[in-house]
Short mmCIF file of C-alpha atoms in Angstrom, two decimals:
data_model
loop_
_atom_site.label_atom_id
_atom_site.label_comp_id
_atom_site.label_asym_id
_atom_site.label_seq_id
_atom_site.Cartn_x
_atom_site.Cartn_y
_atom_site.Cartn_z
CA MET A 1 0.00 0.00 0.00
CA PRO A 2 1.54 3.40 -0.94
CA ALA A 3 2.55 5.59 1.97
CA SER A 4 0.38 8.43 0.68
CA SER A 5 -2.79 6.34 0.72
CA SER A 6 -5.50 7.39 3.18
CA ARG A 7 -6.86 3.88 3.39
CA GLN A 8 -7.01 2.54 6.97
CA VAL A 9 -5.77 -0.93 7.81
CA HIS A 10 -7.81 -2.80 10.42
CA TRP A 11 -5.55 -5.36 12.03
CA PRO A 12 -6.98 -8.52 13.63
CA ALA A 13 -7.52 -8.36 17.38
CA CYS A 14 -4.74 -10.83 18.09
CA LEU A 15 -2.22 -8.52 16.38
CA CYS A 16 -3.18 -5.12 17.73
CA GLY A 17 -4.41 -6.20 21.16
CA GLN A 18 -7.78 -4.46 20.74
CA PRO A 19 -11.05 -6.38 21.09
CA PHE A 20 -13.57 -6.63 18.28
CA PRO A 21 -16.91 -4.81 18.74
CA ALA A 22 -19.16 -6.58 21.24
CA GLU A 23 -21.58 -8.21 18.76
CA ILE A 24 -22.84 -10.71 21.34
CA ALA A 25 -23.52 -9.42 24.83
CA MET A 26 -22.44 -11.18 28.00
CA PRO A 27 -25.65 -11.91 29.96
CA ASP A 28 -26.10 -9.76 33.07
CA THR A 29 -27.29 -12.72 35.14
CA PHE A 30 -24.75 -15.42 35.88
CA PRO A 31 -25.72 -18.57 33.92
CA LEU A 32 -26.61 -21.39 36.32
CA LEU A 33 -26.26 -24.81 34.66
CA TYR A 34 -27.48 -28.23 35.80
CA THR A 35 -26.51 -31.72 34.73
CA ARG A 36 -27.72 -35.10 35.94
CA ARG A 37 -25.42 -35.06 38.99
CA LEU A 38 -24.02 -31.53 39.14
CA GLN A 39 -24.78 -27.87 39.39
CA LEU A 40 -22.50 -25.27 37.84
CA ARG A 41 -22.87 -22.01 39.72
CA GLN A 42 -21.20 -18.70 40.47
CA ILE A 43 -18.12 -18.81 42.70
CA GLY A 44 -18.01 -16.58 45.78
CA GLN A 45 -15.66 -15.80 48.62
CA ALA A 46 -17.52 -18.37 50.75
CA ASP A 47 -16.03 -21.03 48.42
CA VAL A 48 -12.42 -20.14 49.25
CA PRO A 49 -12.07 -22.85 51.97
CA ALA A 50 -13.26 -25.55 49.54
CA LEU A 51 -11.08 -24.35 46.66
CA LEU A 52 -7.90 -23.78 48.66
CA PRO A 53 -7.01 -27.51 48.99
CA VAL A 54 -7.59 -27.93 45.24
CA PHE A 55 -5.31 -25.08 44.21
CA ALA A 56 -2.73 -25.78 46.91
CA ASP A 57 -2.27 -29.38 45.73
CA ALA A 58 1.21 -29.25 44.21
CA GLU A 59 0.85 -32.55 42.35
CA ALA A 60 -2.43 -31.56 40.70
CA MET A 61 -1.38 -27.99 39.99
CA ARG A 62 1.71 -29.04 38.06
CA TRP A 63 -0.61 -29.20 35.02
CA PHE A 64 -2.68 -26.10 35.71
CA GLY A 65 -0.34 -23.43 34.37
CA THR A 66 0.36 -21.54 37.60
CA ASP A 67 2.22 -22.23 40.81
CA PRO A 68 0.18 -23.73 43.69
CA VAL A 69 -1.75 -21.29 45.87
CA SER A 70 -0.06 -20.66 49.20
CA ASP A 71 -2.88 -19.38 51.42
CA ALA A 72 -6.53 -18.33 51.64
CA ALA A 73 -5.73 -14.69 50.81
CA GLN A 74 -4.21 -15.70 47.49
CA MET A 75 -7.17 -17.97 46.74
CA ALA A 76 -9.53 -15.09 47.48
CA GLN A 77 -7.67 -12.96 44.93
CA ILE A 78 -8.19 -15.64 42.29
CA VAL A 79 -11.93 -15.70 43.03
CA ASP A 80 -12.02 -11.93 42.59
CA LEU A 81 -10.16 -12.31 39.29
CA TRP A 82 -12.79 -14.75 38.02
CA HIS A 83 -15.53 -12.28 38.93
CA GLY A 84 -13.73 -9.66 36.84
CA TRP A 85 -13.63 -11.91 33.80
CA ARG A 86 -17.21 -11.04 32.87
CA GLN A 87 -16.43 -7.32 32.61
CA ARG A 88 -13.38 -7.65 30.36
CA PRO A 89 -13.40 -6.58 26.69
CA ASN A 90 -12.72 -10.25 25.84
CA PRO A 91 -14.77 -11.72 28.69
CA GLY A 92 -15.13 -15.12 30.25
CA THR A 93 -17.19 -17.10 32.74
CA ARG A 94 -15.88 -19.43 35.46
CA TRP A 95 -18.30 -21.88 37.06
CA GLY A 96 -17.97 -23.62 40.38
CA VAL A 97 -18.69 -27.35 40.06
CA ALA A 98 -20.75 -28.84 42.91
CA LEU A 99 -23.05 -31.78 43.40
CA ARG A 100 -26.59 -31.10 42.27
CA GLU A 101 -27.90 -31.31 45.84
CA GLY A 102 -25.31 -28.74 46.97
CA GLY A 103 -22.25 -28.91 49.18
CA PRO A 104 -18.67 -27.65 48.75
CA LEU A 105 -17.19 -27.07 45.31
CA LEU A 106 -15.42 -30.02 43.68
CA GLY A 107 -13.53 -27.80 41.24
CA THR A 108 -14.14 -25.16 38.59
CA CYS A 109 -14.37 -24.83 34.83
CA GLY A 110 -14.92 -22.02 32.38
CA LEU A 111 -14.63 -20.33 29.03
CA PHE A 112 -12.39 -17.28 28.78
CA ALA A 113 -10.54 -15.02 26.30
CA TRP A 114 -13.75 -14.74 24.27
CA ASN A 115 -13.03 -13.21 20.87
CA ARG A 116 -16.54 -12.31 19.77
CA GLY A 117 -15.48 -11.25 16.29
CA TRP A 118 -13.89 -14.62 15.61
CA ARG A 119 -16.53 -16.62 17.58
CA ARG A 120 -13.74 -18.25 19.59
CA ALA A 121 -12.93 -18.88 23.27
CA THR A 122 -10.63 -21.01 25.43
CA LEU A 123 -11.61 -23.78 27.85
CA GLY A 124 -10.09 -24.25 31.31
CA TYR A 125 -10.87 -26.63 34.17
CA GLU A 126 -9.57 -28.38 37.26
CA LEU A 127 -10.99 -30.85 39.77
CA GLY A 128 -10.06 -31.63 43.37
CA ARG A 129 -8.34 -34.94 44.00
CA ALA A 130 -11.28 -36.38 45.99
CA ALA A 131 -13.53 -36.10 42.93
CA TRP A 132 -11.19 -37.71 40.39
CA GLY A 133 -12.23 -40.78 38.42
CA GLN A 134 -16.02 -40.29 38.66
CA GLY A 135 -16.71 -38.57 35.35
CA TYR A 136 -17.71 -35.29 36.98
CA MET A 137 -15.63 -33.01 34.78
CA GLN A 138 -16.73 -34.66 31.56
CA GLU A 139 -20.33 -34.14 32.65
CA ALA A 140 -19.68 -30.51 33.60
CA LEU A 141 -17.82 -29.68 30.41
CA GLN A 142 -20.56 -31.13 28.21
CA ALA A 143 -22.87 -28.51 29.72
CA VAL A 144 -20.30 -25.70 29.42
CA LEU A 145 -19.51 -26.53 25.80
CA GLY A 146 -23.20 -26.63 24.94
CA TRP A 147 -23.72 -23.25 26.59
CA GLY A 148 -20.73 -21.79 24.76
CA PHE A 149 -21.79 -22.94 21.31
CA ASP A 150 -25.43 -21.99 21.90
CA GLN A 151 -25.48 -18.84 24.06
CA MET A 152 -22.08 -17.40 23.11
CA GLN A 153 -22.52 -18.46 19.48
CA LEU A 154 -18.98 -19.81 19.41
CA HIS A 155 -17.63 -21.57 16.37
CA ARG A 156 -14.39 -22.79 17.96
CA ILE A 157 -13.30 -23.64 21.50
CA ASP A 158 -9.57 -24.05 22.22
CA ALA A 159 -7.83 -26.08 24.90
CA CYS A 160 -4.10 -26.19 25.70
CA ILE A 161 -2.97 -29.27 27.65
CA HIS A 162 0.39 -30.36 29.01
CA PRO A 163 1.71 -33.39 27.08
CA ASP A 164 2.14 -35.39 30.31
CA ASN A 165 -1.36 -34.67 31.64
CA THR A 166 -2.79 -38.00 30.54
CA ALA A 167 -6.12 -37.62 32.34
CA SER A 168 -6.84 -34.25 30.72
CA LEU A 169 -5.73 -35.47 27.29
CA LYS A 170 -8.10 -38.43 27.61
CA LEU A 171 -10.94 -36.14 28.68
CA ALA A 172 -10.44 -33.71 25.78
CA ARG A 173 -10.51 -36.54 23.26
CA LYS A 174 -13.64 -38.01 24.85
CA LEU A 175 -15.31 -34.62 24.40
CA GLY A 176 -14.37 -34.60 20.71
CA PHE A 177 -11.45 -32.18 20.78
CA VAL A 178 -8.98 -32.58 17.93
CA GLU A 179 -5.23 -32.28 18.52
CA GLU A 180 -3.66 -29.72 16.20
CA GLY A 181 -0.03 -29.57 17.23
CA ARG A 182 2.59 -28.86 19.86
CA LEU A 183 3.25 -25.35 21.15
CA ARG A 184 6.90 -25.27 22.22
CA ASP A 185 7.70 -23.57 25.55
CA ALA A 186 4.25 -21.96 25.47
CA GLY A 187 3.81 -21.88 29.25
CA PHE A 188 5.98 -20.92 32.20
CA TRP A 189 5.26 -22.04 35.76
CA LEU A 190 7.04 -23.82 38.59
CA GLY A 191 10.24 -22.14 37.42
CA GLN A 192 10.42 -23.68 33.96
CA TYR A 193 8.98 -23.54 30.45
CA HIS A 194 6.49 -26.15 29.32
CA ASP A 195 5.32 -27.38 25.93
CA LEU A 196 1.56 -27.52 25.45
CA LEU A 197 -0.60 -29.48 23.04
CA GLN A 198 -3.16 -27.40 21.14
CA PHE A 199 -6.68 -28.84 20.83
CA SER A 200 -9.87 -27.45 19.34
CA LEU A 201 -13.53 -28.34 19.02
CA LEU A 202 -15.76 -26.79 16.35
CA ALA A 203 -19.48 -26.14 16.61
CA PRO A 204 -20.46 -28.55 13.78
CA GLU A 205 -18.38 -31.31 15.40
CA PHE A 206 -20.07 -30.78 18.76
CA ALA A 207 -23.52 -30.71 17.17
CA ALA A 208 -22.83 -33.96 15.28
CA ARG A 209 -21.71 -35.71 18.44
CA GLN A 210 -24.78 -34.48 20.31
CA ALA A 211 -27.06 -35.72 17.56
CA ALA A 212 -25.34 -39.12 17.51
CA ALA A 213 -25.66 -39.42 21.28
#
């Protein structure tokens, strides 16, 4: 393009750091979701005691992408951060995962970094050790993915998983995520860089699996 041209170049959001116009609004009311065994609800400061053992578990957190939480004050800051997600230009929603009849949170899951112009968001989740091996997170994520493709009108949902996190890799594949490649040294936590495997799930793929089920 000649230097004298008055034409404006509109760079993609990922290049210029600016969000696309908010074509799809984040609902004002927090979306409460139910599955056969679970409820997915808003997380509050009252949940800090239940979440602290989850996020302080050094073995489990080695896959999460951050260092383990050290105390309740730090956990409270994370809860506040999740609340702020919904007000960001590229917003997100984090659900607390609990049994349908109530009780302390088993873990959390959510969709974040929502690029509304590209109809794309990223999936994140973790589950406390006591709830492992019972299919809870698969059940929760089915509901979250359905909400994302329906209410957020997403076309693509991303997930980045550590290559050694066998349980999470198995879960992503069960949900229909497709592995796209290896991101070298894409994360840094616990004092070192980590490779991550890039996965994605597209709306037509999710709809086909739902119809087959």
